[in-house]
Short mmCIF file of C-alpha atoms in Angstrom, two decimals:
data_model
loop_
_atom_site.label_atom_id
_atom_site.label_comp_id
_atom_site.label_asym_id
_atom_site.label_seq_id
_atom_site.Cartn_x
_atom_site.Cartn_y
_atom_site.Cartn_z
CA UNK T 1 -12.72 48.28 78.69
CA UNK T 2 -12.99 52.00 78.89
CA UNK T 3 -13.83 55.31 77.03
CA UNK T 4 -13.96 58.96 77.75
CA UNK T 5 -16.82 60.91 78.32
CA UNK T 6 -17.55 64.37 76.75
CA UNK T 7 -16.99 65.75 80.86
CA UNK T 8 -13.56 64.29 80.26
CA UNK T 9 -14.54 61.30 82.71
CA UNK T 10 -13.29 57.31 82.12
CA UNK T 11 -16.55 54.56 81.86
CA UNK T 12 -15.57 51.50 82.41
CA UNK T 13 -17.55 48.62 80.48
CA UNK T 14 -17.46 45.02 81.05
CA UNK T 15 -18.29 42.46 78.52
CA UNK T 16 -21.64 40.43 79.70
CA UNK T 17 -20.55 37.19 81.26
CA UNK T 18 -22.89 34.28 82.66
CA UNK T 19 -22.28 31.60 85.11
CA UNK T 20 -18.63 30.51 85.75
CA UNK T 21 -17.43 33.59 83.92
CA UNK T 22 -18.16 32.14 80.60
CA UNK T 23 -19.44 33.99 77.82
CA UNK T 24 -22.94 33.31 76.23
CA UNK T 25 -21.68 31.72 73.32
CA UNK T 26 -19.32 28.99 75.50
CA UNK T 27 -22.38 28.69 78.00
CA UNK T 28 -25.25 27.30 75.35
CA UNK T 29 -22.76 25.67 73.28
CA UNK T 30 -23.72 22.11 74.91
CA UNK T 31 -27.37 23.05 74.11
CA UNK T 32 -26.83 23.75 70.58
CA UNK T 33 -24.67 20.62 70.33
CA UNK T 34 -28.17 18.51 71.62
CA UNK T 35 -30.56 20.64 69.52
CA UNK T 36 -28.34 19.32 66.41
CA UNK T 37 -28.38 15.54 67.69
CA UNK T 38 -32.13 15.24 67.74
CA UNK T 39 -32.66 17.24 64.89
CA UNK T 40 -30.18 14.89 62.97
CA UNK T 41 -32.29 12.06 64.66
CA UNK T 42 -35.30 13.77 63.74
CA UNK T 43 -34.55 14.32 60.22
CA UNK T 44 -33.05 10.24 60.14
CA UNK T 45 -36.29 9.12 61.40
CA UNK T 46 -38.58 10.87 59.10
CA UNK T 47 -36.25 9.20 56.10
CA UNK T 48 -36.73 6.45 57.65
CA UNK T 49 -40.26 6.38 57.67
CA UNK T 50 -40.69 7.94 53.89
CA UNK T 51 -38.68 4.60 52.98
CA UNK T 52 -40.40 2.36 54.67
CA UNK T 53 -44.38 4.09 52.95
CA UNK T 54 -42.32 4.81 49.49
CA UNK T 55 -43.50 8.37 50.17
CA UNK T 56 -43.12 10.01 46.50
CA UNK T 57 -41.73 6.90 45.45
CA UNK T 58 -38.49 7.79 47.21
CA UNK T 59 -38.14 3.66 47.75
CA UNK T 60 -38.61 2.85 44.38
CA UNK T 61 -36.25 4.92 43.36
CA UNK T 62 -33.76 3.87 45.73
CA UNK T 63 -34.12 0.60 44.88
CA UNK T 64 -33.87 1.49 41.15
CA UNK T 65 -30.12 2.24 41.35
CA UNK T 66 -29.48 -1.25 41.99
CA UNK T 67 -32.67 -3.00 40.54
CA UNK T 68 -31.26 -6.73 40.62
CA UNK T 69 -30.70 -6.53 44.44
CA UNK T 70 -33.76 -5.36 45.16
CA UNK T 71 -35.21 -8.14 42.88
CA UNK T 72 -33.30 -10.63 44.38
CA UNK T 73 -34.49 -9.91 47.97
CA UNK T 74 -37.99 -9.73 46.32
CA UNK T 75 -38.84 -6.37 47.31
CA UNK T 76 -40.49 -5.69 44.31
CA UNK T 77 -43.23 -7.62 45.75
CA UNK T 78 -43.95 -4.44 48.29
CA UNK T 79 -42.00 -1.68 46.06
CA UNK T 80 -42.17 -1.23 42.15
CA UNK T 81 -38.88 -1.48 40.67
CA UNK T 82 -37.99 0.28 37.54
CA UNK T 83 -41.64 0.31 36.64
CA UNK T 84 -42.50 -3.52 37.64
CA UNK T 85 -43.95 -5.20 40.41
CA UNK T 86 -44.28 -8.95 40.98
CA UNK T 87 -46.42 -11.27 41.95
CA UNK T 88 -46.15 -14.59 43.95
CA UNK T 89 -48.63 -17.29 44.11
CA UNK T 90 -46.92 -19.29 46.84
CA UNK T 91 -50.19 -21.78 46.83
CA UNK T 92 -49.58 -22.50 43.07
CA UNK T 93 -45.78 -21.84 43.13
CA UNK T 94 -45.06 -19.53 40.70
CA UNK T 95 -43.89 -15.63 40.31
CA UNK T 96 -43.60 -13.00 37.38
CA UNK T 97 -43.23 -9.41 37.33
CA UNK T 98 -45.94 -7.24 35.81
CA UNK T 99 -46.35 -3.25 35.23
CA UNK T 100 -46.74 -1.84 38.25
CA UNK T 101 -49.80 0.51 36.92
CA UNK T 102 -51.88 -2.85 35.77
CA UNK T 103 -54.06 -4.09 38.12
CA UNK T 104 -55.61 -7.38 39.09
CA UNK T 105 -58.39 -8.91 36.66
CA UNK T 106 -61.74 -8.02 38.37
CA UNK T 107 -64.04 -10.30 36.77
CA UNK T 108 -61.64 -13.46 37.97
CA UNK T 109 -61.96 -12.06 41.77
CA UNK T 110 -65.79 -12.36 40.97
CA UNK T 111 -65.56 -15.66 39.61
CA UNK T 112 -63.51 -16.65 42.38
CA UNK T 113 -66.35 -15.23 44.90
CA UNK T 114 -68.98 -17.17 43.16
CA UNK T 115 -67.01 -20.47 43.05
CA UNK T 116 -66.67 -19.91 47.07
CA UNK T 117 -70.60 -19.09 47.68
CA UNK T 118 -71.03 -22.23 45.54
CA UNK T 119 -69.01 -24.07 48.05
CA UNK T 120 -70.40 -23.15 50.46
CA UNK T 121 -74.21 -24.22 49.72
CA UNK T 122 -75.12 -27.50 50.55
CA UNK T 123 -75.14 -30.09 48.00
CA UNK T 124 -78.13 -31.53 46.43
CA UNK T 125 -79.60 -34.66 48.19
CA UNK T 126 -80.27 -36.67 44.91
CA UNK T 127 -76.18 -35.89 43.96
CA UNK T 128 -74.92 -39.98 43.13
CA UNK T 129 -72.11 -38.30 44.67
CA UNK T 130 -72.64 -36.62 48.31
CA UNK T 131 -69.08 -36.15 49.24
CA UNK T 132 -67.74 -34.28 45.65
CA UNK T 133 -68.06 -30.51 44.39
CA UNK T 134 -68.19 -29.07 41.04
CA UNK T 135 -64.53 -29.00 39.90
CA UNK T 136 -62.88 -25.99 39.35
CA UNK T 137 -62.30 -24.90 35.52
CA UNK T 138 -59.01 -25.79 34.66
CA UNK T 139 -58.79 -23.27 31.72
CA UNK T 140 -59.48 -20.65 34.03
CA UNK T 141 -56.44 -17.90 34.83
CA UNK T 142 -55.22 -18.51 38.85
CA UNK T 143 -54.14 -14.66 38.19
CA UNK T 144 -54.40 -12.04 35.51
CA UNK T 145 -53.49 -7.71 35.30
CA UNK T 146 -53.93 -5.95 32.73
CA UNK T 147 -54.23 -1.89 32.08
CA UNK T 148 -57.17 -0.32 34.88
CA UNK T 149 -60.27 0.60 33.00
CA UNK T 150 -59.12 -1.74 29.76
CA UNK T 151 -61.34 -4.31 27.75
CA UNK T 152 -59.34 -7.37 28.86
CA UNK T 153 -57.48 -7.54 25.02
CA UNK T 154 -54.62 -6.90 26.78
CA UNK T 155 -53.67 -8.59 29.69
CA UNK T 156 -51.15 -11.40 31.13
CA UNK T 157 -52.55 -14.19 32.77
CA UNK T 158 -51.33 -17.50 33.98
CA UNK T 159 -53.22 -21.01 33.80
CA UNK T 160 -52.14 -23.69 36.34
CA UNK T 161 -53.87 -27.53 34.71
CA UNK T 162 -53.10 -30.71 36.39
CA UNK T 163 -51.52 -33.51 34.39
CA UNK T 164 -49.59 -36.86 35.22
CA UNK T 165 -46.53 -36.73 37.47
CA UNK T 166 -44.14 -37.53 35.16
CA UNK T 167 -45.53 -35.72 32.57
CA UNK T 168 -42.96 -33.94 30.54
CA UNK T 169 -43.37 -31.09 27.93
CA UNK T 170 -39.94 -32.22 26.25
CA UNK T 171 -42.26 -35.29 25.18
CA UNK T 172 -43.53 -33.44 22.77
CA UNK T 173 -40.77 -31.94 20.95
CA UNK T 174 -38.64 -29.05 21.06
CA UNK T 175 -39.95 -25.00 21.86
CA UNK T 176 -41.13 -25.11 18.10
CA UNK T 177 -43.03 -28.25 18.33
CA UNK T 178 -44.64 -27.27 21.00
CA UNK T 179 -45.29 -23.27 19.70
CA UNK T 180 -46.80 -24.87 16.51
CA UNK T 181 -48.96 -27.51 18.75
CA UNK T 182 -50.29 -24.05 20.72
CA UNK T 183 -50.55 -22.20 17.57
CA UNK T 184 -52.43 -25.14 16.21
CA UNK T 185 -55.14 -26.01 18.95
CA UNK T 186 -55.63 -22.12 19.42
CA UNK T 187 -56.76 -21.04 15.76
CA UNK T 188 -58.44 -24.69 15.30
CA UNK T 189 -61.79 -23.96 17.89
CA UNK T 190 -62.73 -21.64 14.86
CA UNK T 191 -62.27 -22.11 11.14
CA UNK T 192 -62.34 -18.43 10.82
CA UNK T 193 -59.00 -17.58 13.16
CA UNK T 194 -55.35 -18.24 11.47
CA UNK T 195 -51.87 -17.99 13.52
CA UNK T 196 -48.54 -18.26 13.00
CA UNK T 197 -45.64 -19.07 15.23
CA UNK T 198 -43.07 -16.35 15.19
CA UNK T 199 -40.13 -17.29 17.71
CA UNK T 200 -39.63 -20.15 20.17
CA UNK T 201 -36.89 -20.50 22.70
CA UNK T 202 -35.92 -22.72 25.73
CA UNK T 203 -34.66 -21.38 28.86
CA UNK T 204 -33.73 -23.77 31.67
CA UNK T 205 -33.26 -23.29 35.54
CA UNK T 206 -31.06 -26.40 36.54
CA UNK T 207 -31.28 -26.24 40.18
CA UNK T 208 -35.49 -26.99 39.80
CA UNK T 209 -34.38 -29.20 36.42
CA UNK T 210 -37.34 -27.32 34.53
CA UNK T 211 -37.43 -26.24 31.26
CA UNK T 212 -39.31 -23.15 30.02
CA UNK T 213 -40.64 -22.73 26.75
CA UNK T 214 -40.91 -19.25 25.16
CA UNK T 215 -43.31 -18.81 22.87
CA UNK T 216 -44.28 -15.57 20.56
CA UNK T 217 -47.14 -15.94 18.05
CA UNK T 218 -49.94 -14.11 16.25
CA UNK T 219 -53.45 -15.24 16.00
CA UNK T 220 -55.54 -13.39 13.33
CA UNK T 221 -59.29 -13.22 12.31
CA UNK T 222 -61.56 -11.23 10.71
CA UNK T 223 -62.64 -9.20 13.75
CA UNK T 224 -59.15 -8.95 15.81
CA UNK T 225 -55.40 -9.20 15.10
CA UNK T 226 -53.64 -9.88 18.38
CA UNK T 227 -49.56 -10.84 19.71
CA UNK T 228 -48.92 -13.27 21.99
CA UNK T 229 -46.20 -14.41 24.05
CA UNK T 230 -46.57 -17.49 26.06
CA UNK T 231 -44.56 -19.31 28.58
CA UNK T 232 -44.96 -22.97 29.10
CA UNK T 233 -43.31 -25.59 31.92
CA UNK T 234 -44.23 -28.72 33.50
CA UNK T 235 -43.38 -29.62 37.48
CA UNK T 236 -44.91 -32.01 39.85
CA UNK T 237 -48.08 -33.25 38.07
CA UNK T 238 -48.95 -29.52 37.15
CA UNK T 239 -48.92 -27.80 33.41
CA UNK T 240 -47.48 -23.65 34.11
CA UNK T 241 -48.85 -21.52 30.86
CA UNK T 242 -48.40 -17.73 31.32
CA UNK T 243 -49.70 -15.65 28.51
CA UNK T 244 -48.92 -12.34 27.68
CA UNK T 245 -51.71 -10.56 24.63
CA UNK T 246 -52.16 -7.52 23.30
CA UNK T 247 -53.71 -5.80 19.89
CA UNK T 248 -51.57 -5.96 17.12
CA UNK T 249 -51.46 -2.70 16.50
CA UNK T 250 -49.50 -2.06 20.15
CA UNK T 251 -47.13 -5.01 20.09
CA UNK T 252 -44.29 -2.71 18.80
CA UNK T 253 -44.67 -0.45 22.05
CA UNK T 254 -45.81 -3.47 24.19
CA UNK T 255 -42.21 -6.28 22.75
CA UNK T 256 -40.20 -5.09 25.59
CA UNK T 257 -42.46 -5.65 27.78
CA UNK T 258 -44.00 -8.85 27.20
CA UNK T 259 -40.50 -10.18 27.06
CA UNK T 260 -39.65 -8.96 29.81
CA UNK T 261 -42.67 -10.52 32.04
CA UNK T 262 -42.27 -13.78 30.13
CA UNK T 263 -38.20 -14.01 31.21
CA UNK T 264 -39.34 -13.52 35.13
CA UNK T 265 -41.75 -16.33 34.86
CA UNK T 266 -40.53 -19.27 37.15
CA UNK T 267 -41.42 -22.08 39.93
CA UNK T 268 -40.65 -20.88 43.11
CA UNK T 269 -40.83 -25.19 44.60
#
């Protein structure tokens, strides 16, 4: 490449050239090529990683555009899905899915602390029986959530009560039986408290042969007004009742929800 100077002389200019003749663009193309690799790893990893801690939520919403699969693989159980997260008593064998912004009942954690000190202290030596411990309350929730900071009106819990093995709720009559036989030993402990069944429905899982009875009532007194739904089922000598309650005043906002914990109720052996 040349030009004239103002003397009238020719410069020659040559363009810049590295190793090998090639130009600086062909000679650090292989090092861009591996900057873009491990920054494509780099970025891949630190997706990765934002997954796996739901960073933002980022899992939850991923696995809210295809909520059933997620379900299904139970990773709701790590990861809210669609709002819900679900619990799974493998010792009791049951699950449900709850709101993922309730939280677990503190006053039953303390109870549960106290029952264990209480195990844990020797028993008296007059006892008639040395070997035996106080037996746990039956009518006592194995879990319950409910809204952080609340009063405890609302709440879901589930009640686990041993009965005979081949006890069967379908003994006693049909979902509306039964709701009315709920309804009734509920608002009979006080002649003060009315209630009134308002739907009952069955819903059956054939592969465990159990039958779930769905159960929505009201239960009224002078000082409160609250909505129920319940869930009841019988399986291997044990009597399942989740419970779903809230104010009356918030069951319109609260019906999609309670139905929707009550339907994801079920044995899991």
């Amino acid at each position: 490449m040349t030009r004239s100077s103002n003397n009238g002389q020719k410069e020659t200019f040559q363009e810049p050239t590295t190793r090998a003749g090639k130009s600086p663009a062909e000679e650090f193309a292989p090092l861009a090529a591996t900057f873009n690799r491990r920054l494509l790893a780099g970025v891949g990893s630190a997706s990765i990683v934002a997954v796996g801690a739901n960073f933002g939520g980022i899992t939850s919403f991923l696995l809210g555009l295809a909520p059933e699969g997620g379900r299904s693989l139970k990773l709701d159980v790590l990861y809210p899905i669609q709002g819900y997260s679900r619990r799974i008593e493998n010792n009791e064998g049951f699950e449900f899915i709850y709101p993922a912004n309730w939280v677990g009942d503190q006053r039953l954690l303390y109870r549960a602390a106290e029952r264990l000190e209480r195990s844990l202290d020797p028993l008296p030596t007059n006892s008639p029986k040395s070997g035996s411990r106080p037996r746990k309350n039956v009518n006592e929730p194995i879990v319950a959530y409910g809204p952080p900071g609340s009063s405890g009106e609302l709440n879901v819990s589930v009640i686990v009560s041993p009965v005979p093995l081949d006890f069967s709720i379908e003994t006693f009559g049909g979902p509306k039986e039964v709701g009315e036989a709920v309804v009734r030993t509920v608002t009979g402990q006080r002649p003060d408290v009315e209630g009134m069944l308002i739907e009952s429905s069955v819903r059956e899982d054939p592969n465990k042969n159990v039958k779930y009875y769905e159960l929505e009532f009201k239960v009224e007194s002078p000082s409160f007004k609250r909505h129920n739904v319940a869930v009841c089922c019988a399986r291997g000598g044990r009597l399942f009742t989740l419970n779903a309650q809230a104010a009356e005043s918030a069951w319109p906002e609260l019906k999609p929800v309670f139905y929707r914990i009550a339907n994801s109720f079920n044995l899991t052996s």
